GROMACS .gro file of N, CA, C and O in nm:
model
  556
    1UNK      N    1   2.286  -9.529   5.931
    1UNK     CA    2   2.353  -9.437   5.841
    1UNK      C    3   2.351  -9.295   5.897
    1UNK      O    4   2.263  -9.259   5.973
    2UNK      N    5   2.449  -9.216   5.854
    2UNK     CA    6   2.457  -9.077   5.895
    2UNK      C    7   2.400  -8.989   5.785
    2UNK      O    8   2.403  -9.025   5.668
    3UNK      N    9   2.349  -8.874   5.825
    3UNK     CA   10   2.305  -8.776   5.726
    3UNK      C   11   2.378  -8.645   5.753
    3UNK      O   12   2.411  -8.614   5.867
    4UNK      N   13   2.404  -8.571   5.648
    4UNK     CA   14   2.472  -8.444   5.663
    4UNK      C   15   2.378  -8.343   5.727
    4UNK      O   16   2.261  -8.336   5.693
    5UNK      N   17   2.430  -8.265   5.819
    5UNK     CA   18   2.347  -8.171   5.893
    5UNK      C   19   2.327  -8.041   5.816
    5UNK      O   20   2.418  -7.989   5.754
    6UNK      N   21   2.205  -7.988   5.824
    6UNK     CA   22   2.176  -7.857   5.768
    6UNK      C   23   2.165  -7.755   5.882
    6UNK      O   24   2.152  -7.791   5.999
    7UNK      N   25   2.168  -7.628   5.844
    7UNK     CA   26   2.156  -7.523   5.944
    7UNK      C   27   2.022  -7.533   6.016
    7UNK      O   28   2.014  -7.512   6.138
    8UNK      N   29   1.915  -7.565   5.945
    8UNK     CA   30   1.783  -7.576   6.008
    8UNK      C   31   1.783  -7.684   6.117
    8UNK      O   32   1.733  -7.662   6.228
    9UNK      N   33   1.842  -7.800   6.086
    9UNK     CA   34   1.848  -7.908   6.185
    9UNK      C   35   1.929  -7.866   6.306
    9UNK      O   36   1.891  -7.893   6.421
   10UNK      N   37   2.041  -7.799   6.281
   10UNK     CA   38   2.126  -7.755   6.392
   10UNK      C   39   2.056  -7.653   6.479
   10UNK      O   40   2.063  -7.659   6.602
   11UNK      N   41   1.986  -7.558   6.416
   11UNK     CA   42   1.916  -7.455   6.494
   11UNK      C   43   1.808  -7.514   6.583
   11UNK      O   44   1.789  -7.470   6.696
   12UNK      N   45   1.739  -7.616   6.534
   12UNK     CA   46   1.636  -7.679   6.615
   12UNK      C   47   1.698  -7.742   6.740
   12UNK      O   48   1.646  -7.728   6.851
   13UNK      N   49   1.809  -7.811   6.723
   13UNK     CA   50   1.874  -7.874   6.838
   13UNK      C   51   1.938  -7.771   6.930
   13UNK      O   52   1.931  -7.782   7.052
   14UNK      N   53   2.002  -7.669   6.872
   14UNK     CA   54   2.068  -7.568   6.954
   14UNK      C   55   1.968  -7.488   7.036
   14UNK      O   56   1.998  -7.448   7.149
   15UNK      N   57   1.850  -7.464   6.982
   15UNK     CA   58   1.746  -7.393   7.058
   15UNK      C   59   1.709  -7.471   7.183
   15UNK      O   60   1.697  -7.414   7.292
   16UNK      N   61   1.694  -7.602   7.170
   16UNK     CA   62   1.664  -7.685   7.286
   16UNK      C   63   1.781  -7.685   7.385
   16UNK      O   64   1.763  -7.667   7.505
   17UNK      N   65   1.903  -7.700   7.333
   17UNK     CA   66   2.020  -7.703   7.420
   17UNK      C   67   2.044  -7.569   7.489
   17UNK      O   68   2.094  -7.565   7.601
   18UNK      N   69   2.009  -7.460   7.422
   18UNK     CA   70   2.029  -7.327   7.481
   18UNK      C   71   1.943  -7.308   7.605
   18UNK      O   72   1.979  -7.233   7.695
   19UNK      N   73   1.830  -7.376   7.611
   19UNK     CA   74   1.747  -7.370   7.731
   19UNK      C   75   1.807  -7.453   7.844
   19UNK      O   76   1.794  -7.419   7.961
   20UNK      N   77   1.874  -7.562   7.808
   20UNK     CA   78   1.927  -7.655   7.908
   20UNK      C   79   2.069  -7.620   7.954
   20UNK      O   80   2.100  -7.631   8.072
   21UNK      N   81   2.155  -7.582   7.859
   21UNK     CA   82   2.297  -7.562   7.894
   21UNK      C   83   2.362  -7.460   7.801
   21UNK      O   84   2.449  -7.495   7.721
   22UNK      N   85   2.321  -7.333   7.809
   22UNK     CA   86   2.368  -7.232   7.713
   22UNK      C   87   2.517  -7.204   7.717
   22UNK      O   88   2.576  -7.165   7.616
   23UNK      N   89   2.581  -7.225   7.830
   23UNK     CA   90   2.722  -7.188   7.843
   23UNK      C   91   2.818  -7.304   7.819
   23UNK      O   92   2.940  -7.286   7.831
   24UNK      N   93   2.767  -7.420   7.786
   24UNK     CA   94   2.858  -7.531   7.755
   24UNK      C   95   2.931  -7.502   7.626
   24UNK      O   96   2.874  -7.454   7.530
   25UNK      N   97   3.059  -7.536   7.624
   25UNK     CA   98   3.140  -7.511   7.506
   25UNK      C   99   3.118  -7.622   7.403
   25UNK      O  100   3.076  -7.732   7.435
   26UNK      N  101   3.149  -7.587   7.277
   26UNK     CA  102   3.125  -7.675   7.163
   26UNK      C  103   3.257  -7.738   7.119
   26UNK      O  104   3.357  -7.667   7.100
   27UNK      N  105   3.257  -7.870   7.100
   27UNK     CA  106   3.375  -7.937   7.045
   27UNK      C  107   3.334  -8.028   6.931
   27UNK      O  108   3.222  -8.078   6.926
   28UNK      N  109   3.427  -8.046   6.840
   28UNK     CA  110   3.410  -8.144   6.732
   28UNK      C  111   3.496  -8.264   6.766
   28UNK      O  112   3.613  -8.248   6.805
   29UNK      N  113   3.441  -8.382   6.753
   29UNK     CA  114   3.520  -8.503   6.772
   29UNK      C  115   3.567  -8.549   6.635
   29UNK      O  116   3.485  -8.576   6.547
   30UNK      N  117   3.699  -8.556   6.617
   30UNK     CA  118   3.751  -8.599   6.488
   30UNK      C  119   3.743  -8.751   6.478
   30UNK      O  120   3.686  -8.818   6.565
   31UNK      N  121   3.801  -8.806   6.374
   31UNK     CA  122   3.789  -8.950   6.350
   31UNK      C  123   3.851  -9.036   6.459
   31UNK      O  124   3.817  -9.153   6.473
   32UNK      N  125   3.944  -8.979   6.536
   32UNK     CA  126   4.005  -9.052   6.647
   32UNK      C  127   3.940  -9.017   6.780
   32UNK      O  128   3.995  -9.047   6.886
   33UNK      N  129   3.826  -8.952   6.777
   33UNK     CA  130   3.756  -8.904   6.896
   33UNK      C  131   3.836  -8.802   6.976
   33UNK      O  132   3.813  -8.782   7.095
   34UNK      N  133   3.930  -8.735   6.910
   34UNK     CA  134   4.004  -8.627   6.975
   34UNK      C  135   3.917  -8.503   6.972
   34UNK      O  136   3.868  -8.463   6.866
   35UNK      N  137   3.894  -8.438   7.088
   35UNK     CA  138   3.810  -8.318   7.088
   35UNK      C  139   3.884  -8.197   7.033
   35UNK      O  140   3.998  -8.171   7.070
   36UNK      N  141   3.820  -8.126   6.942
   36UNK     CA  142   3.875  -8.004   6.886
   36UNK      C  143   3.777  -7.892   6.918
   36UNK      O  144   3.664  -7.893   6.870
   37UNK      N  145   3.820  -7.799   7.002
   37UNK     CA  146   3.731  -7.690   7.042
   37UNK      C  147   3.707  -7.597   6.924
   37UNK      O  148   3.797  -7.566   6.847
   38UNK      N  149   3.585  -7.551   6.911
   38UNK     CA  150   3.544  -7.459   6.805
   38UNK      C  151   3.538  -7.319   6.862
   38UNK      O  152   3.488  -7.299   6.973
   39UNK      N  153   3.589  -7.220   6.789
   39UNK     CA  154   3.582  -7.085   6.843
   39UNK      C  155   3.537  -6.980   6.743
   39UNK      O  156   3.535  -6.863   6.774
   40UNK      N  157   3.499  -7.020   6.623
   40UNK     CA  158   3.451  -6.921   6.526
   40UNK      C  159   3.358  -6.987   6.426
   40UNK      O  160   3.362  -7.108   6.407
   41UNK      N  161   3.275  -6.906   6.363
   41UNK     CA  162   3.187  -6.952   6.257
   41UNK      C  163   3.206  -6.859   6.139
   41UNK      O  164   3.198  -6.737   6.153
   42UNK      N  165   3.233  -6.917   6.023
   42UNK     CA  166   3.244  -6.839   5.901
   42UNK      C  167   3.115  -6.855   5.823
   42UNK      O  168   3.071  -6.966   5.796
   43UNK      N  169   3.054  -6.742   5.790
   43UNK     CA  170   2.929  -6.746   5.717
   43UNK      C  171   2.950  -6.780   5.571
   43UNK      O  172   3.061  -6.772   5.519
   44UNK      N  173   2.842  -6.816   5.503
   44UNK     CA  174   2.852  -6.855   5.363
   44UNK      C  175   2.874  -6.736   5.269
   44UNK      O  176   2.837  -6.624   5.301
   45UNK      N  177   2.936  -6.765   5.156
   45UNK     CA  178   2.954  -6.666   5.051
   45UNK      C  179   2.843  -6.689   4.950
   45UNK      O  180   2.847  -6.783   4.872
   46UNK      N  181   2.744  -6.603   4.949
   46UNK     CA  182   2.625  -6.625   4.866
   46UNK      C  183   2.647  -6.588   4.720
   46UNK      O  184   2.561  -6.608   4.638
   47UNK      N  185   2.764  -6.529   4.688
   47UNK     CA  186   2.789  -6.493   4.550
   47UNK      C  187   2.838  -6.612   4.469
   47UNK      O  188   2.839  -6.607   4.347
   48UNK      N  189   2.881  -6.716   4.535
   48UNK     CA  190   2.929  -6.835   4.465
   48UNK      C  191   2.811  -6.920   4.421
   48UNK      O  192   2.702  -6.911   4.474
   49UNK      N  193   2.835  -7.006   4.324
   49UNK     CA  194   2.732  -7.096   4.277
   49UNK      C  195   2.719  -7.221   4.364
   49UNK      O  196   2.627  -7.299   4.347
   50UNK      N  197   2.814  -7.239   4.456
   50UNK     CA  198   2.810  -7.357   4.542
   50UNK      C  199   2.693  -7.349   4.639
   50UNK      O  200   2.640  -7.241   4.665
   51UNK      N  201   2.657  -7.463   4.694
   51UNK     CA  202   2.553  -7.463   4.796
   51UNK      C  203   2.601  -7.382   4.916
   51UNK      O  204   2.716  -7.393   4.958
   52UNK      N  205   2.514  -7.300   4.974
   52UNK     CA  206   2.558  -7.219   5.088
   52UNK      C  207   2.590  -7.307   5.208
   52UNK      O  208   2.529  -7.412   5.229
   53UNK      N  209   2.689  -7.264   5.285
   53UNK     CA  210   2.727  -7.342   5.402
   53UNK      C  211   2.784  -7.250   5.508
   53UNK      O  212   2.825  -7.137   5.481
   54UNK      N  213   2.784  -7.296   5.630
   54UNK     CA  214   2.852  -7.231   5.741
   54UNK      C  215   2.966  -7.321   5.783
   54UNK      O  216   2.951  -7.443   5.787
   55UNK      N  217   3.082  -7.262   5.813
   55UNK     CA  218   3.198  -7.340   5.851
   55UNK      C  219   3.233  -7.310   5.996
   55UNK      O  220   3.255  -7.194   6.033
   56UNK      N  221   3.236  -7.414   6.078
   56UNK     CA  222   3.280  -7.401   6.216
   56UNK      C  223   3.430  -7.426   6.218
   56UNK      O  224   3.479  -7.523   6.163
   57UNK      N  225   3.503  -7.333   6.280
   57UNK     CA  226   3.649  -7.332   6.271
   57UNK      C  227   3.710  -7.376   6.404
   57UNK      O  228   3.660  -7.342   6.511
   58UNK      N  229   3.818  -7.450   6.394
   58UNK     CA  230   3.885  -7.507   6.511
   58UNK      C  231   3.944  -7.401   6.602
   58UNK      O  232   3.962  -7.285   6.565
   59UNK      N  233   3.979  -7.446   6.720
   59UNK     CA  234   4.043  -7.363   6.820
   59UNK      C  235   4.174  -7.305   6.768
   59UNK      O  236   4.257  -7.377   6.713
   60UNK      N  237   4.190  -7.175   6.782
   60UNK     CA  238   4.316  -7.110   6.747
   60UNK      C  239   4.364  -7.030   6.867
   60UNK      O  240   4.285  -6.967   6.935
   61UNK      N  241   4.493  -7.035   6.893
   61UNK     CA  242   4.554  -6.960   7.003
   61UNK      C  243   4.486  -6.990   7.136
   61UNK      O  244   4.472  -6.903   7.220
   62UNK      N  245   4.445  -7.115   7.152
   62UNK     CA  246   4.384  -7.163   7.277
   62UNK      C  247   4.256  -7.091   7.316
   62UNK      O  248   4.215  -7.096   7.431
   63UNK      N  249   4.193  -7.021   7.223
   63UNK     CA  250   4.061  -6.964   7.251
   63UNK      C  251   3.961  -7.078   7.244
   63UNK      O  252   3.958  -7.153   7.148
   64UNK      N  253   3.879  -7.088   7.344
   64UNK     CA  254   3.779  -7.195   7.349
   64UNK      C  255   3.647  -7.136   7.396
   64UNK      O  256   3.590  -7.181   7.494
   65UNK      N  257   3.600  -7.036   7.323
   65UNK     CA  258   3.487  -6.961   7.375
   65UNK      C  259   3.357  -6.980   7.298
   65UNK      O  260   3.262  -6.907   7.318
   66UNK      N  261   3.350  -7.079   7.208
   66UNK     CA  262   3.224  -7.102   7.136
   66UNK      C  263   3.133  -7.185   7.225
   66UNK      O  264   3.158  -7.302   7.251
   67UNK      N  265   3.026  -7.121   7.270
   67UNK     CA  266   2.930  -7.188   7.356
   67UNK      C  267   2.805  -7.222   7.274
   67UNK      O  268   2.789  -7.175   7.161
   68UNK      N  269   2.717  -7.299   7.334
   68UNK     CA  270   2.590  -7.331   7.269
   68UNK      C  271   2.516  -7.203   7.233
   68UNK      O  272   2.468  -7.186   7.120
   69UNK      N  273   2.508  -7.109   7.326
   69UNK     CA  274   2.434  -6.984   7.302
   69UNK      C  275   2.498  -6.903   7.190
   69UNK      O  276   2.428  -6.847   7.104
   70UNK      N  277   2.632  -6.895   7.188
   70UNK     CA  278   2.700  -6.819   7.083
   70UNK      C  279   2.681  -6.882   6.947
   70UNK      O  280   2.659  -6.814   6.847
   71UNK      N  281   2.690  -7.016   6.941
   71UNK     CA  282   2.672  -7.084   6.813
   71UNK      C  283   2.530  -7.063   6.761
   71UNK      O  284   2.509  -7.040   6.643
   72UNK      N  285   2.434  -7.068   6.851
   72UNK     CA  286   2.295  -7.041   6.812
   72UNK      C  287   2.282  -6.901   6.753
   72UNK      O  288   2.220  -6.881   6.649
   73UNK      N  289   2.343  -6.803   6.818
   73UNK     CA  290   2.340  -6.665   6.768
   73UNK      C  291   2.406  -6.655   6.630
   73UNK      O  292   2.353  -6.590   6.539
   74UNK      N  293   2.522  -6.719   6.614
   74UNK     CA  294   2.594  -6.712   6.487
   74UNK      C  295   2.513  -6.772   6.373
   74UNK      O  296   2.510  -6.716   6.262
   75UNK      N  297   2.448  -6.884   6.398
   75UNK     CA  298   2.375  -6.951   6.292
   75UNK      C  299   2.238  -6.889   6.266
   75UNK      O  300   2.177  -6.917   6.164
   76UNK      N  301   2.190  -6.804   6.360
   76UNK     CA  302   2.058  -6.744   6.339
   76UNK      C  303   2.063  -6.598   6.296
   76UNK      O  304   1.961  -6.535   6.284
   77UNK      N  305   2.182  -6.546   6.270
   77UNK     CA  306   2.193  -6.406   6.227
   77UNK      C  307   2.117  -6.385   6.097
   77UNK      O  308   2.124  -6.465   6.006
   78UNK      N  309   2.047  -6.274   6.092
   78UNK     CA  310   1.971  -6.239   5.973
   78UNK      C  311   2.066  -6.185   5.865
   78UNK      O  312   2.157  -6.110   5.894
   79UNK      N  313   2.044  -6.228   5.742
   79UNK     CA  314   2.124  -6.181   5.630
   79UNK      C  315   2.030  -6.156   5.514
   79UNK      O  316   1.966  -6.248   5.463
   80UNK      N  317   2.018  -6.030   5.473
   80UNK     CA  318   1.920  -5.996   5.369
   80UNK      C  319   1.953  -6.060   5.235
   80UNK      O  320   1.867  -6.073   5.148
   81UNK      N  321   2.078  -6.103   5.214
   81UNK     CA  322   2.117  -6.167   5.089
   81UNK      C  323   2.109  -6.320   5.096
   81UNK      O  324   2.150  -6.388   5.003
   82UNK      N  325   2.057  -6.372   5.206
   82UNK     CA  326   2.053  -6.517   5.225
   82UNK      C  327   1.954  -6.581   5.127
   82UNK      O  328   1.834  -6.554   5.135
   83UNK      N  329   2.002  -6.666   5.035
   83UNK     CA  330   1.910  -6.731   4.941
   83UNK      C  331   1.828  -6.842   5.005
   83UNK      O  332   1.735  -6.894   4.946
   84UNK      N  333   1.864  -6.879   5.127
   84UNK     CA  334   1.798  -6.991   5.196
   84UNK      C  335   1.776  -6.953   5.343
   84UNK      O  336   1.837  -7.008   5.432
   85UNK      N  337   1.688  -6.856   5.369
   85UNK     CA  338   1.674  -6.805   5.506
   85UNK      C  339   1.628  -6.909   5.606
   85UNK      O  340   1.655  -6.897   5.725
   86UNK      N  341   1.560  -7.014   5.561
   86UNK     CA  342   1.517  -7.118   5.654
   86UNK      C  343   1.627  -7.221   5.681
   86UNK      O  344   1.611  -7.306   5.767
   87UNK      N  345   1.735  -7.215   5.606
   87UNK     CA  346   1.848  -7.304   5.631
   87UNK      C  347   1.827  -7.447   5.588
   87UNK      O  348   1.903  -7.535   5.629
   88UNK      N  349   1.726  -7.472   5.505
   88UNK     CA  350   1.696  -7.610   5.467
   88UNK      C  351   1.800  -7.668   5.373
   88UNK      O  352   1.818  -7.789   5.369
   89UNK      N  353   1.867  -7.582   5.295
   89UNK     CA  354   1.969  -7.630   5.202
   89UNK      C  355   2.107  -7.577   5.238
   89UNK      O  356   2.201  -7.590   5.161
   90UNK      N  357   2.119  -7.516   5.354
   90UNK     CA  358   2.246  -7.458   5.397
   90UNK      C  359   2.315  -7.557   5.490
   90UNK      O  360   2.265  -7.587   5.597
   91UNK      N  361   2.429  -7.606   5.448
   91UNK     CA  362   2.496  -7.712   5.522
   91UNK      C  363   2.596  -7.658   5.623
   91UNK      O  364   2.646  -7.547   5.610
   92UNK      N  365   2.625  -7.741   5.722
   92UNK     CA  366   2.726  -7.710   5.822
   92UNK      C  367   2.851  -7.791   5.792
   92UNK      O  368   2.844  -7.911   5.768
   93UNK      N  369   2.964  -7.723   5.792
   93UNK     CA  370   3.093  -7.788   5.771
   93UNK      C  371   3.185  -7.750   5.885
   93UNK      O  372   3.161  -7.652   5.955
   94UNK      N  373   3.291  -7.826   5.904
   94UNK     CA  374   3.389  -7.794   6.007
   94UNK      C  375   3.528  -7.801   5.945
   94UNK      O  376   3.556  -7.886   5.862
   95UNK      N  377   3.615  -7.705   5.983
   95UNK     CA  378   3.755  -7.707   5.940
   95UNK      C  379   3.841  -7.728   6.064
   95UNK      O  380   3.838  -7.649   6.157
   96UNK      N  381   3.917  -7.837   6.064
   96UNK     CA  382   3.993  -7.876   6.183
   96UNK      C  383   4.138  -7.831   6.179
   96UNK      O  384   4.208  -7.844   6.278
   97UNK      N  385   4.187  -7.782   6.066
   97UNK     CA  386   4.323  -7.732   6.062
   97UNK      C  387   4.331  -7.608   5.974
   97UNK      O  388   4.229  -7.557   5.930
   98UNK      N  389   4.453  -7.559   5.952
   98UNK     CA  390   4.470  -7.432   5.883
   98UNK      C  391   4.451  -7.442   5.732
   98UNK      O  392   4.446  -7.340   5.665
   99UNK      N  393   4.445  -7.561   5.678
   99UNK     CA  394   4.427  -7.578   5.534
   99UNK      C  395   4.284  -7.537   5.498
   99UNK      O  396   4.188  -7.603   5.536
  100UNK      N  397   4.270  -7.429   5.421
  100UNK     CA  398   4.138  -7.376   5.390
  100UNK      C  399   4.052  -7.474   5.313
  100UNK      O  400   3.930  -7.466   5.314
  101UNK      N  401   4.114  -7.568   5.241
  101UNK     CA  402   4.037  -7.663   5.162
  101UNK      C  403   4.009  -7.793   5.236
  101UNK      O  404   3.944  -7.882   5.183
  102UNK      N  405   4.060  -7.806   5.358
  102UNK     CA  406   4.037  -7.928   5.435
  102UNK      C  407   3.915  -7.908   5.523
  102UNK      O  408   3.924  -7.879   5.641
  103UNK      N  409   3.800  -7.921   5.462
  103UNK     CA  410   3.674  -7.898   5.532
  103UNK      C  411   3.592  -8.025   5.531
  103UNK      O  412   3.585  -8.093   5.431
  104UNK      N  413   3.534  -8.058   5.645
  104UNK     CA  414   3.459  -8.182   5.658
  104UNK      C  415   3.312  -8.152   5.686
  104UNK      O  416   3.279  -8.054   5.751
  105UNK      N  417   3.226  -8.238   5.636
  105UNK     CA  418   3.085  -8.226   5.667
  105UNK      C  419   3.062  -8.250   5.816
  105UNK      O  420   3.135  -8.324   5.880
  106UNK      N  421   2.959  -8.189   5.869
  106UNK     CA  422   2.912  -8.224   6.003
  106UNK      C  423   2.800  -8.326   5.984
  106UNK      O  424   2.704  -8.300   5.914
  107UNK      N  425   2.818  -8.440   6.045
  107UNK     CA  426   2.720  -8.547   6.029
  107UNK      C  427   2.641  -8.565   6.157
  107UNK      O  428   2.692  -8.545   6.267
  108UNK      N  429   2.516  -8.603   6.141
  108UNK     CA  430   2.437  -8.640   6.258
  108UNK      C  431   2.399  -8.787   6.244
  108UNK      O  432   2.364  -8.832   6.137
  109UNK      N  433   2.412  -8.857   6.354
  109UNK     CA  434   2.373  -8.997   6.356
  109UNK      C  435   2.232  -9.005   6.412
  109UNK      O  436   2.201  -8.942   6.511
  110UNK      N  437   2.151  -9.085   6.347
  110UNK     CA  438   2.011  -9.097   6.386
  110UNK      C  439   1.947  -8.959   6.377
  110UNK      O  440   1.943  -8.901   6.271
  111UNK      N  441   1.901  -8.905   6.489
  111UNK     CA  442   1.834  -8.775   6.483
  111UNK      C  443   1.912  -8.665   6.552
  111UNK      O  444   1.869  -8.551   6.554
  112UNK      N  445   2.027  -8.698   6.612
  112UNK     CA  446   2.099  -8.598   6.690
  112UNK      C  447   2.227  -8.554   6.621
  112UNK      O  448   2.306  -8.636   6.578
  113UNK      N  449   2.244  -8.423   6.611
  113UNK     CA  450   2.370  -8.368   6.564
  113UNK      C  451   2.462  -8.348   6.683
  113UNK      O  452   2.578  -8.384   6.681
  114UNK      N  453   2.408  -8.291   6.790
  114UNK     CA  454   2.485  -8.257   6.909
  114UNK      C  455   2.454  -8.354   7.022
  114UNK      O  456   2.343  -8.403   7.034
  115UNK      N  457   2.554  -8.380   7.107
  115UNK     CA  458   2.533  -8.470   7.219
  115UNK      C  459   2.625  -8.429   7.333
  115UNK      O  460   2.725  -8.358   7.312
  116UNK      N  461   2.591  -8.472   7.454
  116UNK     CA  462   2.673  -8.440   7.571
  116UNK      C  463   2.799  -8.524   7.568
  116UNK      O  464   2.799  -8.640   7.527
  117UNK      N  465   2.909  -8.463   7.612
  117UNK     CA  466   3.039  -8.529   7.611
  117UNK      C  467   3.120  -8.468   7.724
  117UNK      O  468   3.087  -8.361   7.775
  118UNK      N  469   3.225  -8.535   7.764
  118UNK     CA  470   3.312  -8.483   7.869
  118UNK      C  471   3.455  -8.476   7.818
  118UNK      O  472   3.506  -8.572   7.760
  119UNK      N  473   3.519  -8.360   7.836
  119UNK     CA  474   3.660  -8.341   7.802
  119UNK      C  475   3.731  -8.309   7.932
  119UNK      O  476   3.709  -8.202   7.989
  120UNK      N  477   3.813  -8.401   7.980
  120UNK     CA  478   3.872  -8.383   8.112
  120UNK      C  479   3.762  -8.388   8.215
  120UNK      O  480   3.688  -8.485   8.224
  121UNK      N  481   3.748  -8.279   8.292
  121UNK     CA  482   3.640  -8.268   8.390
  121UNK      C  483   3.525  -8.181   8.340
  121UNK      O  484   3.429  -8.160   8.412
  122UNK      N  485   3.536  -8.130   8.219
  122UNK     CA  486   3.437  -8.035   8.168
  122UNK      C  487   3.331  -8.105   8.084
  122UNK      O  488   3.361  -8.181   7.993
  123UNK      N  489   3.205  -8.075   8.115
  123UNK     CA  490   3.095  -8.123   8.032
  123UNK      C  491   3.080  -8.026   7.915
  123UNK      O  492   3.072  -7.905   7.934
  124UNK      N  493   3.079  -8.081   7.795
  124UNK     CA  494   3.068  -8.000   7.674
  124UNK      C  495   2.957  -8.056   7.587
  124UNK      O  496   2.901  -8.162   7.615
  125UNK      N  497   2.927  -7.984   7.479
  125UNK     CA  498   2.837  -8.034   7.375
  125UNK      C  499   2.924  -8.064   7.254
  125UNK      O  500   3.001  -7.978   7.209
  126UNK      N  501   2.913  -8.185   7.202
  126UNK     CA  502   3.000  -8.229   7.094
  126UNK      C  503   2.920  -8.262   6.968
  126UNK      O  504   2.799  -8.283   6.973
  127UNK      N  505   2.992  -8.266   6.857
  127UNK     CA  506   2.937  -8.317   6.731
  127UNK      C  507   3.051  -8.388   6.660
  127UNK      O  508   3.168  -8.374   6.697
  128UNK      N  509   3.019  -8.464   6.557
  128UNK     CA  510   3.121  -8.539   6.484
  128UNK      C  511   3.138  -8.483   6.343
  128UNK      O  512   3.043  -8.437   6.282
  129UNK      N  513   3.261  -8.491   6.296
  129UNK     CA  514   3.287  -8.454   6.156
  129UNK      C  515   3.269  -8.576   6.069
  129UNK      O  516   3.287  -8.689   6.113
  130UNK      N  517   3.233  -8.552   5.945
  130UNK     CA  518   3.214  -8.662   5.852
  130UNK      C  519   3.329  -8.669   5.753
  130UNK      O  520   3.443  -8.646   5.789
  131UNK      N  521   3.297  -8.697   5.628
  131UNK     CA  522   3.397  -8.710   5.524
  131UNK      C  523   3.446  -8.573   5.478
  131UNK      O  524   3.384  -8.471   5.504
  132UNK      N  525   3.559  -8.575   5.407
  132UNK     CA  526   3.608  -8.450   5.348
  132UNK      C  527   3.506  -8.395   5.251
  132UNK      O  528   3.437  -8.469   5.184
  133UNK      N  529   3.498  -8.265   5.247
  133UNK     CA  530   3.409  -8.197   5.154
  133UNK      C  531   3.494  -8.147   5.040
  133UNK      O  532   3.580  -8.062   5.057
  134UNK      N  533   3.475  -8.202   4.922
  134UNK     CA  534   3.563  -8.172   4.809
  134UNK      C  535   3.510  -8.057   4.727
  134UNK      O  536   3.420  -8.073   4.647
  135UNK      N  537   3.566  -7.940   4.749
  135UNK     CA  538   3.530  -7.826   4.666
  135UNK      C  539   3.641  -7.722   4.678
  135UNK      O  540   3.659  -7.663   4.783
  136UNK      N  541   3.716  -7.705   4.572
  136UNK     CA  542   3.824  -7.606   4.574
  136UNK      C  543   3.773  -7.467   4.538
  136UNK      O  544   3.837  -7.368   4.567
  137UNK      N  545   3.656  -7.459   4.473
  137UNK     CA  546   3.614  -7.330   4.423
  137UNK      C  547   3.527  -7.252   4.519
  137UNK      O  548   3.480  -7.145   4.487
  138UNK      N  549   3.505  -7.304   4.643
  138UNK     CA  550   3.429  -7.224   4.740
  138UNK      C  551   3.512  -7.107   4.790
  138UNK      O  552   3.461  -7.007   4.832
  139UNK      N  553   3.644  -7.120   4.782
  139UNK     CA  554   3.731  -7.013   4.832
  139UNK      C  555   3.760  -6.921   4.719
  139UNK      O  556   3.848  -6.883   4.676
   0.00000   0.00000   0.00000
């Protein structure tokens, strides 16, 4: 079975990966195993009653600059209003298209969220998206 990834789990893995391959780019594998490059992270809105989450956003305008090191930095930024500074209840989601409500959970199989993958000739770090995340009121 898969479990939904939290920010804490992701940070633990990204810290290890940052020592091994900090400049590898990050991709999400969709349900057809098509790689979607990630190039931005949207932080959570803590004023909402919803569970806090970070959203990894798909490649736009062919920018493909989200690396392991950058993602680690984005997810570890200090926020004085963070209700969950350890990230134990803060989930990671991914949005693969322009529809703001089409957001999917990031799932980890077994114990790994991220894994090595190859896109063309490039070695990247990949993760998989899970089911749709149904919440219209986060926006």
